[in-house]
mmCIF file of C-alpha atoms and ligand atoms in Angstrom:
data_model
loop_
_atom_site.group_PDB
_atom_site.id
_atom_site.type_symbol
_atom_site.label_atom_id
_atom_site.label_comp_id
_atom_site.label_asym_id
_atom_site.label_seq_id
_atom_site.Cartn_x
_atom_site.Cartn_y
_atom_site.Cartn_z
ATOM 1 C CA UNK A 1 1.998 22.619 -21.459
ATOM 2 C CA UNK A 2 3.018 19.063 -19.968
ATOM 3 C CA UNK A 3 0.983 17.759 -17.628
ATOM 4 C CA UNK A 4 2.169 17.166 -14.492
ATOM 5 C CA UNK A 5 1.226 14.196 -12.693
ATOM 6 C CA UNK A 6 0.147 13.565 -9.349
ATOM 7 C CA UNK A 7 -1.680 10.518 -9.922
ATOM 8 C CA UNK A 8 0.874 8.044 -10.311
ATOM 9 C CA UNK A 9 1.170 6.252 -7.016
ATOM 10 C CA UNK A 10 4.567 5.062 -8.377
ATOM 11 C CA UNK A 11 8.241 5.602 -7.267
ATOM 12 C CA UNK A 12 9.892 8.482 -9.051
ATOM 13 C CA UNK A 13 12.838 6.686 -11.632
ATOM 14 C CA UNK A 14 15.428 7.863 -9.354
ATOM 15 C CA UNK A 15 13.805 5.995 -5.967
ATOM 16 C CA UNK A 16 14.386 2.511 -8.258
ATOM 17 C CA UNK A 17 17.999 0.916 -8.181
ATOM 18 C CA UNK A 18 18.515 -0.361 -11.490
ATOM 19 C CA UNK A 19 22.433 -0.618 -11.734
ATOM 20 C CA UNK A 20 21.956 -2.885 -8.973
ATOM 21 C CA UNK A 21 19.068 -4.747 -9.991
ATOM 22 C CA UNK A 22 20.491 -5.507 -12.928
ATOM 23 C CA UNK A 23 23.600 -7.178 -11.225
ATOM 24 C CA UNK A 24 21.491 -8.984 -8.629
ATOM 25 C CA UNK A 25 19.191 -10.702 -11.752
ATOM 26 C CA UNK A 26 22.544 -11.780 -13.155
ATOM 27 C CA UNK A 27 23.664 -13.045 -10.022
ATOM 28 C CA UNK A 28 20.607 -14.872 -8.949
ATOM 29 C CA UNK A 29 20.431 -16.797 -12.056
ATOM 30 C CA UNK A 30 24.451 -17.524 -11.964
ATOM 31 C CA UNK A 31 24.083 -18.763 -8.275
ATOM 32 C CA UNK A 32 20.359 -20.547 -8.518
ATOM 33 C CA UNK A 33 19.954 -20.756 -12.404
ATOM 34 C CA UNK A 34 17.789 -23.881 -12.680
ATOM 35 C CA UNK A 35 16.018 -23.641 -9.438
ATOM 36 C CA UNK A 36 14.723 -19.779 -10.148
ATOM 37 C CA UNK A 37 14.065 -20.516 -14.437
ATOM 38 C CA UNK A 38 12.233 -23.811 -13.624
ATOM 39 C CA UNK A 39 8.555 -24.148 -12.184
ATOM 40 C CA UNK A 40 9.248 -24.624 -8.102
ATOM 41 C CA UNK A 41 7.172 -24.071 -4.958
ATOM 42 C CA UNK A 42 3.753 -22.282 -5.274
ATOM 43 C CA UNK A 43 4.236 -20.398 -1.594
ATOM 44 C CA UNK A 44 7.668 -18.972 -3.442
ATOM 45 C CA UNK A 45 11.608 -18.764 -3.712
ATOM 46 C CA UNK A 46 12.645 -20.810 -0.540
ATOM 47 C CA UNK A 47 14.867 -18.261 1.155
ATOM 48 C CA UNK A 48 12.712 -15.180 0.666
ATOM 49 C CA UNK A 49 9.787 -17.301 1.793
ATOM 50 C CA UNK A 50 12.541 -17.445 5.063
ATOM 51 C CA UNK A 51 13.616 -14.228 5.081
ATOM 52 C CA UNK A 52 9.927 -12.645 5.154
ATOM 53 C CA UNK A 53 8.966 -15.602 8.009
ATOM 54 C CA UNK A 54 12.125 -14.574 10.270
ATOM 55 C CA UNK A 55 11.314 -10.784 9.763
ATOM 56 C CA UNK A 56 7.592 -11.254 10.949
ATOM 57 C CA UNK A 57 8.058 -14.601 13.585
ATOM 58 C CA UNK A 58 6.645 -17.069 11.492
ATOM 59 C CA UNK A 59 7.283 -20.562 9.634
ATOM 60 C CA UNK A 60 8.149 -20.131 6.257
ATOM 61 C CA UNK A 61 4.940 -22.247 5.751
ATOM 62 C CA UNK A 62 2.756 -19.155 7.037
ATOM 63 C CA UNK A 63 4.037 -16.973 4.198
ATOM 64 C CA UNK A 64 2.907 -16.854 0.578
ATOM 65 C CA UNK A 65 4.953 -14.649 -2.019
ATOM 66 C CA UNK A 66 2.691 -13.553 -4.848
ATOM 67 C CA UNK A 67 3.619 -11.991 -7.983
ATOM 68 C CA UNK A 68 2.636 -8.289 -5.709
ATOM 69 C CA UNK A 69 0.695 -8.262 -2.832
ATOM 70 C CA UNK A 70 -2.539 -7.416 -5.299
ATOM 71 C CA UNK A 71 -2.250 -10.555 -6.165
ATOM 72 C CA UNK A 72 -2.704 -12.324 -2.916
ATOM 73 C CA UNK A 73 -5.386 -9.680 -2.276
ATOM 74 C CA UNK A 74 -7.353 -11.099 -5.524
ATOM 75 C CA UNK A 75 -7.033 -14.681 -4.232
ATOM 76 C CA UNK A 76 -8.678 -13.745 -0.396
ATOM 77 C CA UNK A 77 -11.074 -12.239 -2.389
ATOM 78 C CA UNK A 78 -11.591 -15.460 -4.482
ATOM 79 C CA UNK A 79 -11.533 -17.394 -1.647
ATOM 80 C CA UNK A 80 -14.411 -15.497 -0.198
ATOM 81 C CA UNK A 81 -16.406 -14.456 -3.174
ATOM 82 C CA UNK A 82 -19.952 -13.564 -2.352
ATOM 83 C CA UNK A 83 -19.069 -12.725 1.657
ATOM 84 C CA UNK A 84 -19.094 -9.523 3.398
ATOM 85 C CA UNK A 85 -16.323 -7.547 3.502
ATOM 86 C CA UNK A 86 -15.977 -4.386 5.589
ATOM 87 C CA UNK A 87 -13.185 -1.821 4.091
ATOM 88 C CA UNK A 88 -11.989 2.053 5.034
ATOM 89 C CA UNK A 89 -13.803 4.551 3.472
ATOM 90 C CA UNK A 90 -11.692 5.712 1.611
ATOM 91 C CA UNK A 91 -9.361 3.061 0.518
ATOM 92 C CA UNK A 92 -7.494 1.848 -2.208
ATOM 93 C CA UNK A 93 -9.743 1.941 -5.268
ATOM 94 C CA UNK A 94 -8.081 -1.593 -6.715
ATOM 95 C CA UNK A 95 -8.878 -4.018 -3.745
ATOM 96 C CA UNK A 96 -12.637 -2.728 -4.233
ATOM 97 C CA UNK A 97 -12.778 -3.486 -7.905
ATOM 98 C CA UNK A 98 -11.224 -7.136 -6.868
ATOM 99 C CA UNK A 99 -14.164 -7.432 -3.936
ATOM 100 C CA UNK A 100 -17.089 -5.989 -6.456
ATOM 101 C CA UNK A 101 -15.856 -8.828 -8.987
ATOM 102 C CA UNK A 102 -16.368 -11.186 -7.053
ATOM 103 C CA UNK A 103 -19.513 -10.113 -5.817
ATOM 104 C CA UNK A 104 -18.867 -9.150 -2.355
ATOM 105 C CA UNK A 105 -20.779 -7.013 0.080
ATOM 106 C CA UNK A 106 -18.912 -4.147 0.937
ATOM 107 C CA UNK A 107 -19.380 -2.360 3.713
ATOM 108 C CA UNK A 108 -17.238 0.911 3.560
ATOM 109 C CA UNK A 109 -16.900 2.742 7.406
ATOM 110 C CA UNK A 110 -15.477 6.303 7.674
ATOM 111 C CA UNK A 111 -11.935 7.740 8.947
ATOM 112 C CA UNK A 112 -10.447 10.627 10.435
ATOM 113 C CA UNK A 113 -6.797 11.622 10.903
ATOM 114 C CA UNK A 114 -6.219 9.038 13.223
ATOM 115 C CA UNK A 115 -7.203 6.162 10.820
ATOM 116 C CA UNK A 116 -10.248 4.312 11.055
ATOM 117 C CA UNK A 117 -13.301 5.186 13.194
ATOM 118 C CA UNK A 118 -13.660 2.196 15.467
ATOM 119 C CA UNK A 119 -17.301 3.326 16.883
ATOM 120 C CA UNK A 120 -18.950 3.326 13.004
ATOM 121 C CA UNK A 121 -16.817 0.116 13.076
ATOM 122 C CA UNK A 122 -18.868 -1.518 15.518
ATOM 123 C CA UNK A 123 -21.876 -0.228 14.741
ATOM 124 C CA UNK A 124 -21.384 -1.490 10.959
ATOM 125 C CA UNK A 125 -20.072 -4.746 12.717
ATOM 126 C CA UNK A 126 -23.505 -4.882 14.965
ATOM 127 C CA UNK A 127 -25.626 -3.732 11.663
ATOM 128 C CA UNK A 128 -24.923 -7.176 9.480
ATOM 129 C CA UNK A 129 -23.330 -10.396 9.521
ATOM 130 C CA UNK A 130 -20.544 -11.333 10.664
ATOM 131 C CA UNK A 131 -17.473 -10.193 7.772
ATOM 132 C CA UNK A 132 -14.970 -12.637 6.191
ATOM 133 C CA UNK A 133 -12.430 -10.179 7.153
ATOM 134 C CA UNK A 134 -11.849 -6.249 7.512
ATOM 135 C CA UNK A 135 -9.612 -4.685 5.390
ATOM 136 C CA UNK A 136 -7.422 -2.008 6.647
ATOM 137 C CA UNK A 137 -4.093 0.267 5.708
ATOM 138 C CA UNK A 138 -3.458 1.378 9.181
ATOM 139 C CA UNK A 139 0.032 3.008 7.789
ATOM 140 C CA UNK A 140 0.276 6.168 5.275
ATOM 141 C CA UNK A 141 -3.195 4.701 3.780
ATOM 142 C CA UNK A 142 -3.336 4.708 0.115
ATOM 143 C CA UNK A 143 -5.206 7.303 -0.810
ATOM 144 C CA UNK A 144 -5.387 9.437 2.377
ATOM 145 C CA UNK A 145 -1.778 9.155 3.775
ATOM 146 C CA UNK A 146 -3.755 8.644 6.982
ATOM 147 C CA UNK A 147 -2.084 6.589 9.870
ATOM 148 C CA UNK A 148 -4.602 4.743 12.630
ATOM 149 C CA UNK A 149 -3.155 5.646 15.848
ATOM 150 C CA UNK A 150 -1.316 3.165 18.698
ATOM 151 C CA UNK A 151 -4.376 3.309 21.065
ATOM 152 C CA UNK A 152 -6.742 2.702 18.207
ATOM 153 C CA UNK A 153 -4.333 -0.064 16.802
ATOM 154 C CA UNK A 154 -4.520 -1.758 20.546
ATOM 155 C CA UNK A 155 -8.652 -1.818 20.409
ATOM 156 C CA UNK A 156 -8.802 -2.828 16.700
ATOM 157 C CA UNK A 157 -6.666 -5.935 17.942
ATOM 158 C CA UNK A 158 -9.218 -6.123 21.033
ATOM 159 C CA UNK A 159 -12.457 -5.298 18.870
ATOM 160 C CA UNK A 160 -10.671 -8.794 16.906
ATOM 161 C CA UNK A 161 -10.968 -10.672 19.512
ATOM 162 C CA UNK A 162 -13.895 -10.175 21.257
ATOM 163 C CA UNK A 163 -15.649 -10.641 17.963
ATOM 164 C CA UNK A 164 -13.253 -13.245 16.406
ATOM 165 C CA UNK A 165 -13.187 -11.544 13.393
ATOM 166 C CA UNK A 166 -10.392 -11.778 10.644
ATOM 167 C CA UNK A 167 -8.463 -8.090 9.825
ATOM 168 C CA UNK A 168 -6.554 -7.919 6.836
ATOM 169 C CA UNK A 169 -3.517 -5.366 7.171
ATOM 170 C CA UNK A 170 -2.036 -4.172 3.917
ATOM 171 C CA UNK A 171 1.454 -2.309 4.846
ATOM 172 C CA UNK A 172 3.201 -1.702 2.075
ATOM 173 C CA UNK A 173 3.947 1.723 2.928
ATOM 174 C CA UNK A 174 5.337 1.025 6.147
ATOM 175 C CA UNK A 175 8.391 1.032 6.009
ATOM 176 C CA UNK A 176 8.524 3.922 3.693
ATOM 177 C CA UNK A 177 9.146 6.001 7.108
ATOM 178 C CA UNK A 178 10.699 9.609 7.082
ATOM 179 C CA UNK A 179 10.128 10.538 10.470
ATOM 180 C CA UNK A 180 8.090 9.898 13.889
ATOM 181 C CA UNK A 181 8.276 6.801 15.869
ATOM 182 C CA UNK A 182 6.920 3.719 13.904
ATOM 183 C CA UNK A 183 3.636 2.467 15.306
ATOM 184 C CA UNK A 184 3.313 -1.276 15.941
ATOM 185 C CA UNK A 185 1.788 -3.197 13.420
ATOM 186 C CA UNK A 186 -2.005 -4.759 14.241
ATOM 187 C CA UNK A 187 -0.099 -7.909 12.765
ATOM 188 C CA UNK A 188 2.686 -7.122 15.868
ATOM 189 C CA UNK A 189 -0.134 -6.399 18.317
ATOM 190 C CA UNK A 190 -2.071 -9.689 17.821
ATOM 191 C CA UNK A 191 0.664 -11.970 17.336
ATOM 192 C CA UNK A 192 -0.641 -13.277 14.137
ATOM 193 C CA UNK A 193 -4.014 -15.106 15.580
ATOM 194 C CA UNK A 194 -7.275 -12.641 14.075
ATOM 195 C CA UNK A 195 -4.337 -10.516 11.719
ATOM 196 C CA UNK A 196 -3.553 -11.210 8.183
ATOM 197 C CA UNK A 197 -0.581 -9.409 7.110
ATOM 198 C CA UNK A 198 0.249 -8.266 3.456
ATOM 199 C CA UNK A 199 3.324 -6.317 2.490
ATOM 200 C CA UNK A 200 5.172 -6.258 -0.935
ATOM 201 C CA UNK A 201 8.490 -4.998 -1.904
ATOM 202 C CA UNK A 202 7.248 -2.443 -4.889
ATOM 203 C CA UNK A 203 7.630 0.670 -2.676
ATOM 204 C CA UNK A 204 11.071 -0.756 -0.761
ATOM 205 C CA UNK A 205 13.205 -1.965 -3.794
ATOM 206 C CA UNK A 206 10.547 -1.646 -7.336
ATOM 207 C CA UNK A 207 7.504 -2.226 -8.538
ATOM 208 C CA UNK A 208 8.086 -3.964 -11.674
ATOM 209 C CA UNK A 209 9.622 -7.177 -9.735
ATOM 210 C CA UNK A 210 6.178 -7.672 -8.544
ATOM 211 C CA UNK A 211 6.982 -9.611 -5.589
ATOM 212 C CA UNK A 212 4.189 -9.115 -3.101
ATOM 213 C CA UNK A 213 3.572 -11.412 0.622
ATOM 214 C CA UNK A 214 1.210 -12.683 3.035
ATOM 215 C CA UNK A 215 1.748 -14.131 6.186
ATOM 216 C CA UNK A 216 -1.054 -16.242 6.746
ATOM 217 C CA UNK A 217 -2.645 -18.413 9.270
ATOM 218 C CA UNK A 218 -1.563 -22.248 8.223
ATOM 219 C CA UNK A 219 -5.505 -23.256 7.005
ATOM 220 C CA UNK A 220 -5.964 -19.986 5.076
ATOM 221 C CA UNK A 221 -2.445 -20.494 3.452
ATOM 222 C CA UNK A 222 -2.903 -23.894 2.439
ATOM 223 C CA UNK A 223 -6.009 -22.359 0.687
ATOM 224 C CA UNK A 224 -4.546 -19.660 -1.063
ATOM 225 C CA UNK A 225 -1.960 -22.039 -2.448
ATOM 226 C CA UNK A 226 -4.497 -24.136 -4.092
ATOM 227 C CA UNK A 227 -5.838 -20.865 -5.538
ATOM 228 C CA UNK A 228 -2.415 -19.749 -6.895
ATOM 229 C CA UNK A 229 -1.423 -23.311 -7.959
ATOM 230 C CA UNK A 230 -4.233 -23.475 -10.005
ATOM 231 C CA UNK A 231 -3.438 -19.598 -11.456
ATOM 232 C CA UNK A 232 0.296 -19.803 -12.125
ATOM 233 C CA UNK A 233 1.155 -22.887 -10.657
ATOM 234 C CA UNK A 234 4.908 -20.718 -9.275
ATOM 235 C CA UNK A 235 5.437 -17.196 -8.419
ATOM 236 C CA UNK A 236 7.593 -15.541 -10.911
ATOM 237 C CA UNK A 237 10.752 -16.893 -9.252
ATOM 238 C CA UNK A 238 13.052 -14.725 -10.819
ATOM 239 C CA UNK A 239 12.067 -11.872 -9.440
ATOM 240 C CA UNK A 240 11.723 -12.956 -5.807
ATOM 241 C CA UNK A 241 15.375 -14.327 -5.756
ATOM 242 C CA UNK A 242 16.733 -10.688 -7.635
ATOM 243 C CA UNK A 243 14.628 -9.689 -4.172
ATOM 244 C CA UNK A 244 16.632 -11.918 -2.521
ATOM 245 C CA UNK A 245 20.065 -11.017 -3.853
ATOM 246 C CA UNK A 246 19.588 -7.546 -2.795
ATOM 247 C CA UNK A 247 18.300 -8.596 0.870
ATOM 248 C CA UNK A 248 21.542 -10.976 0.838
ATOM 249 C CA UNK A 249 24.028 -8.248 -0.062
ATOM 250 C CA UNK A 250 23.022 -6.022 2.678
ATOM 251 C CA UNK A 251 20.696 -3.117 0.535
ATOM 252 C CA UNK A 252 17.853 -3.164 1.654
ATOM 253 C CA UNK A 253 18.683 -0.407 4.407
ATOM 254 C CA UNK A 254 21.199 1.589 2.497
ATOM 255 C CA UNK A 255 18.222 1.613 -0.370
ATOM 256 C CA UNK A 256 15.308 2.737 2.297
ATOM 257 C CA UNK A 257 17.049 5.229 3.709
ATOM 258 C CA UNK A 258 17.894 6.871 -0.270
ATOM 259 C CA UNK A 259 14.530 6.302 -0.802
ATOM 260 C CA UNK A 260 13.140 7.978 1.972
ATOM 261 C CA UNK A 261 15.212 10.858 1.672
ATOM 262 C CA UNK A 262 14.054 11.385 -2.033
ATOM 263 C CA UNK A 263 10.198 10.874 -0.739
ATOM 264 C CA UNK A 264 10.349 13.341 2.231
ATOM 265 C CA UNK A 265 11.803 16.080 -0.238
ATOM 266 C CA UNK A 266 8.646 15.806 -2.279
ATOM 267 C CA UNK A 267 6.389 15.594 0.739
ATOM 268 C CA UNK A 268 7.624 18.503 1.718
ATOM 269 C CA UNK A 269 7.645 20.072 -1.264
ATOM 270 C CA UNK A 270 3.918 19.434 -1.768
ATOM 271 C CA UNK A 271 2.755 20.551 1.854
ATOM 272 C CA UNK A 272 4.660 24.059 1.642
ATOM 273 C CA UNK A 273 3.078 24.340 -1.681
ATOM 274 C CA UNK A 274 -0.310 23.428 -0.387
ATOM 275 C CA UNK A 275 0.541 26.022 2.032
ATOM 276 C CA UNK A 276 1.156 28.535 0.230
ATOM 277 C CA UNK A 277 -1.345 28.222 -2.694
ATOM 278 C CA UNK A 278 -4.435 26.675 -1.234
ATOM 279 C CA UNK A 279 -4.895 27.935 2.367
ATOM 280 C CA UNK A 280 -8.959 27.237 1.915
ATOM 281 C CA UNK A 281 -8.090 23.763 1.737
ATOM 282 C CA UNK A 282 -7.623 20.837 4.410
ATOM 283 C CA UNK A 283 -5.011 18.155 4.043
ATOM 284 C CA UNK A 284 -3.148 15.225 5.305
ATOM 285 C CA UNK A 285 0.181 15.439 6.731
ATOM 286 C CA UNK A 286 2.191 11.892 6.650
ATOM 287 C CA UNK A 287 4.863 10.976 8.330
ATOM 288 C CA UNK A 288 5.697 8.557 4.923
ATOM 289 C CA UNK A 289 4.092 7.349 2.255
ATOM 290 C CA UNK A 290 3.074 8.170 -0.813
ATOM 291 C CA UNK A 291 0.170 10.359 -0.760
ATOM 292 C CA UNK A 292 -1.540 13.285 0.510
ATOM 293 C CA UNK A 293 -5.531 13.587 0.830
ATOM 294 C CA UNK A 294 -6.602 17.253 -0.026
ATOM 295 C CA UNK A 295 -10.052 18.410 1.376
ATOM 296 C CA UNK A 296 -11.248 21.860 -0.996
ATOM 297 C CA UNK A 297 -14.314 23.837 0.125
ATOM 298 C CA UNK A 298 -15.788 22.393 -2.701
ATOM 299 C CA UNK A 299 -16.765 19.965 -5.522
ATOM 300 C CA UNK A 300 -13.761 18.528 -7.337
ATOM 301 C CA UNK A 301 -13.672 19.508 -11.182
ATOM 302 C CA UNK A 302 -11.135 20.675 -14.018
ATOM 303 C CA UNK A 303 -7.887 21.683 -13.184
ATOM 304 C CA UNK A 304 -5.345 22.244 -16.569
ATOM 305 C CA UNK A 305 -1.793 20.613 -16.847
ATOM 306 C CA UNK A 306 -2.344 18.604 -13.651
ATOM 307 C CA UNK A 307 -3.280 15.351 -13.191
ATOM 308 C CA UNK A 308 -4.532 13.540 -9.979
ATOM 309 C CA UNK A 309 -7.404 11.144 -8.901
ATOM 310 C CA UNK A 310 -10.337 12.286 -7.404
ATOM 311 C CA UNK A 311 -11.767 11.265 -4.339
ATOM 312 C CA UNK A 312 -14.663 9.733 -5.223
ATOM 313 C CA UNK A 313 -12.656 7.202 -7.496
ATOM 314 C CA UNK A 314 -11.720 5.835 -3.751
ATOM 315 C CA UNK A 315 -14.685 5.833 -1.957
ATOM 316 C CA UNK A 316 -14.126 10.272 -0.861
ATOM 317 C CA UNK A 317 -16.710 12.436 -0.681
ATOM 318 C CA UNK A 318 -16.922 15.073 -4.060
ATOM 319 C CA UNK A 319 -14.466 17.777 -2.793
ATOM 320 C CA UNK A 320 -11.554 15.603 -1.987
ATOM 321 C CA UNK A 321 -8.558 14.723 -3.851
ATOM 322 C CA UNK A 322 -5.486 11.725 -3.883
ATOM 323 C CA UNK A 323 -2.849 13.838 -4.600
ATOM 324 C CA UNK A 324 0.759 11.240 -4.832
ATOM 325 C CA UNK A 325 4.080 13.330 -4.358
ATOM 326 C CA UNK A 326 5.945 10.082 -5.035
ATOM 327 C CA UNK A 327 6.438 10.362 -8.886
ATOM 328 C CA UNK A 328 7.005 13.522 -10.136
ATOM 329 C CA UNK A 329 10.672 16.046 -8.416
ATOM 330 C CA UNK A 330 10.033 18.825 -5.921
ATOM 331 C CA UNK A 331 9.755 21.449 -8.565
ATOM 332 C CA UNK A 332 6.901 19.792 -10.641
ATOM 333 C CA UNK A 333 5.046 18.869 -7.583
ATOM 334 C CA UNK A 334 5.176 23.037 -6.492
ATOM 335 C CA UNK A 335 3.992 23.795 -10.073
ATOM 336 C CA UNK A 336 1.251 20.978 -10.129
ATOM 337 C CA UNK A 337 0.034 22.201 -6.675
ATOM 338 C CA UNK A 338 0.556 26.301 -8.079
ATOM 339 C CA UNK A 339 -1.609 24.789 -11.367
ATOM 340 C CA UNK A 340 -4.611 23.053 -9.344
ATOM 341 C CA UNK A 341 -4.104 26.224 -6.976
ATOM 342 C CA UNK A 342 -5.269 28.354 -9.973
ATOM 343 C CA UNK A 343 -7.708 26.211 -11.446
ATOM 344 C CA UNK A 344 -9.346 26.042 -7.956
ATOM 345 C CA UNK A 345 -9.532 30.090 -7.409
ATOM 346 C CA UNK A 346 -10.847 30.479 -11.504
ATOM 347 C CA UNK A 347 -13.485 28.214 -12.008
ATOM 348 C CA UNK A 348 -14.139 27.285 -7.281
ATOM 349 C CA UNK A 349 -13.967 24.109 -8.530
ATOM 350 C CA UNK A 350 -11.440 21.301 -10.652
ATOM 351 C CA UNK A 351 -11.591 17.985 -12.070
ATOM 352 C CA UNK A 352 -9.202 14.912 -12.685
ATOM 353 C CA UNK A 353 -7.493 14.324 -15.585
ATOM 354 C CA UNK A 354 -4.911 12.150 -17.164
ATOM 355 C CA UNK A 355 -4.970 8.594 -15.512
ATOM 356 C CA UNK A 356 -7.745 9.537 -13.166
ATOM 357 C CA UNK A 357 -9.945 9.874 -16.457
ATOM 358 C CA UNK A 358 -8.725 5.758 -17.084
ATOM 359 C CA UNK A 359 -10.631 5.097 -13.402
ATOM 360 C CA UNK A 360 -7.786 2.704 -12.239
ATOM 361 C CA UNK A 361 -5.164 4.517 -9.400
ATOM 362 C CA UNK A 362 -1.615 2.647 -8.711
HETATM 363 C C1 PLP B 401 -2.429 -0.209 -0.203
HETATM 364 C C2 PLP B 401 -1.825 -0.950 -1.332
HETATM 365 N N1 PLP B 401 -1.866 -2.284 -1.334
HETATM 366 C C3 PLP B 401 -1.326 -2.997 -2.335
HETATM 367 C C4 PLP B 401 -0.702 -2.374 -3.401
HETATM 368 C C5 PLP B 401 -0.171 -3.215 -4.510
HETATM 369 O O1 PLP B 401 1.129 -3.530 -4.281
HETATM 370 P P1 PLP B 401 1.915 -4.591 -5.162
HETATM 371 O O2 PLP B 401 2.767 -3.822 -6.089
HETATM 372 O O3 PLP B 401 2.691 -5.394 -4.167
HETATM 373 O O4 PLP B 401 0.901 -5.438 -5.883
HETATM 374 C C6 PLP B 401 -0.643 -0.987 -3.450
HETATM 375 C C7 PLP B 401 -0.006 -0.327 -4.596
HETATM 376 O O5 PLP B 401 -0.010 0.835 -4.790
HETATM 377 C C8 PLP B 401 -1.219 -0.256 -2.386
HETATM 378 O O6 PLP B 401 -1.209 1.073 -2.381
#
């Protein structure tokens, strides 16, 4: 029996467009050849740098394009080693390796469906010193699929300002939209004074270009680019001006919209399955995204020819589960759910395998 995965918080082959990819590489190095194979600016490829600033309202000095958002995420986190940092609980298992690295406090504080909690936020706020920054995926949050709500976006924002405290918003699901009215971003909300903003074009266009962004405030970008100078000296060029070749050609709609067609097939493919086979359980239910977060009655353990992450890798309490509908089609996601399903009614109880087993999630 294969194993099915829902683990992989990566685009199924089909969501990536490779034909024309391929042609925008080729063109980018035809049209910019010795500007995009030579070293060049540390903040990134000139017109994407513009691109991103226009989209967001900012100088193109405010943005920094890394080599994927992670990696921007791993220079904050260089740049305040040793700090407090207060996060989701649960949230993105890679940003908390990054902060434990580098020896930062983490505070963790707990959601519910409508994203963060913002009363255990200012308690934890009250309870220590003052944070470097706090980290939030207000949109289809990786793992739970979770979205923070307008009102509590507006009093995040406020709680910001009262406190003048820096929030980090990593978005790069936000776009990934198949229905409902999009939310404004805290980034949006603030106007880019207490908000750091993060996106990345791995879920929009592909991964494997690894062009990430942040949009900054000036001081803290100047910083960052002394950190990346000193990494990689440039971005990997190449890949930001394929980005931009496919921006420049008009795609990147036409591409979202195929994308988000194939995604909301497979989310709804996994929540009629969840449905059907595991009506003792609780579970998300995004509007986008990647990922659904699956409550069982009890402790997460084996579950045969199914792989997924458990929630603990993320922060969860024992009887929750990532489960990603992003990867795998429709009909493996309905047998994957029919497989944990069984394992959950043999043995009450099922455990991660495959990449969870490797502790890193995507
Ligand atoms: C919340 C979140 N932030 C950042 C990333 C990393 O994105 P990138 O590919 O731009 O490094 C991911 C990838 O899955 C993610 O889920």
């Amino acid at each position: 029996m294969e194993t099915i995965s829902l683990a992989r918080g990566v685009p199924a082959p089909e969501c990536i467009p490779v034909e024309e990819l391929a042609d925008c590489a080729r063109a980018a190095v035809q049209r910019d050849g010795t500007t995009v194979l030579s070293y060049g600016p540390v903040g990134g490829y000139q017109p994407l740098r513009e691109w991103i600033a226009e989209r967001h309202g900012v100088e193109p000095s405010r943005v920094l394009v890394t080599n994927g958002s992670l990696q921007g995420l791993a220079f904050l986190a260089d740049r305040f080693a040793g700090a407090r940092v207060v996060v989701e609980q649960p949230t993105y298992d890679r940003p908390l390796k990054l902060l434990a690295a580098r020896g930062v406090d983490v505070t963790a504080v707990p959601m519910d469906d409508d994203g963060l909690d913002l009363d255990a936020l200012a308690k934890a706020l009250d309870a220590g010193p003052k944070p470097a920054f706090v980290y939030t995926i207000p949109t289809f949050q990786n793992p739970s699929g979770r979205t923070l709500g307008v009102e509590r976006r507006k009093q995040l924002v406020e709680i910001a300002r009262e406190r003048d405290l820096l929030v980090l918003e990593d978005d790069p699901y936000g776009l990934v939209r198949f229905e409902g009215d999009r939310p404004p971003t805290l980034f949006e909300l603030d106007g880019g004074e207490q908000v750091v903003y993060s996106s990345s074009f791995s879920k929009t266009i592909a991964p494997g270009l690894r062009v990430g962004y942040f949009v900054l405030p000036q001081a803290l970008d100047a910083e960052l680019e002394a950190l990346a100078v000193s990494t990689y000296i440039t971005p990997v060029l190449l890949g930001q001006a394929t980005v931009f070749e496919f921006l420049r050609r008009g795609n990147f709609e036409p591409n979202l919209e195929r994308v988000r067609e194939l995604l909301r097939a497979r989310r709804d493919a996994m929540i009629d399955a969840l449905e059907q086979e595991l009506p003792s359980a609780t579970w998300s239910r995004p509007q986008g995204g990647y990922f659904v977060w699956l409550e069982l009655p009890q402790e997460v353990g084996d579950a045969p020819g199914v792989a997924f992450v458990p929630g603990t890798d993320f922060g969860g309490a024992p009887n929750t589960v990532r489960l990603a509908f992003s990867y795998v089609s429709p009909d493996e996601i309905r047998e994957g759910v029919r497989r944990l399903s069984a394992a959950v009614s043999a043995r009450g109880e099922v455990a991660a395998a495959g990449p969870a087993s490797r502790g890193y999630a995507t």
